[in-house]
């Protein structure tokens, strides 16, 4: 059975590999946005120069323009001429048209952004979790349907987890894999959302990397997950780079990917 692999990088940044596509999600950023982390320098260098495991990236996806998710200057330095970049319109309008990348701004009201014979990407307009007057700008979550693998991935970014925002795009859809901010399991609304979507696996992310975790957020998140795990679908806490999962329509396997590309189950 065909599978997809999803590798955690930092914040809500992931590298997703499937039969045809190699996708970077919220992974092109260089600055630290306290208390969260910058993308590790060695990873940024490989991403921007299309080297190492990122040599054959086929698509970049951006949920919103906050510096812990997207760095416009870094996008302009990305060396992949013609690489499709799916992004909110306000990122596109912030000087991005100068690049040689193939920019694909999301429809204002959401909808299908990309489709080929192996992948369909739908942009879902969502509110950023938190006070809207403090967190301006467009925010999009994404539904990625990997067609040969029969695996559907919902990438929330920093979305507020009210189902009404998602229902026009998700009603009748099975979600196998989801990425979500770790704080969602601490909220009744977030737990209700997770249980309604009920993916095979949810990757809980947006923790500082270990060297930046001044407030021991990962330890507290782990305790909360241990306390709540019987009331939630399966969740994996992404508390360090290299955590990964291989997912099919029938199940998943958690692995660790080493810097040299080796894997450990």
Short mmCIF file of C-alpha atoms in Angstrom, two decimals, residues 8 75 77 79 83 113 125 164 182:
data_model
loop_
_atom_site.label_atom_id
_atom_site.label_comp_id
_atom_site.label_asym_id
_atom_site.label_seq_id
_atom_site.Cartn_x
_atom_site.Cartn_y
_atom_site.Cartn_z
CA UNK A 8 8.66 17.71 11.41
CA UNK A 75 11.29 33.07 -0.28
CA UNK A 77 16.24 33.76 -2.11
CA UNK A 79 16.62 28.87 -5.81
CA UNK A 83 8.48 26.01 -8.14
CA UNK A 113 -5.65 26.02 -5.77
CA UNK A 125 -9.95 30.59 4.73
CA UNK A 164 -18.07 26.07 10.89
CA UNK A 182 -0.31 21.84 20.47
#
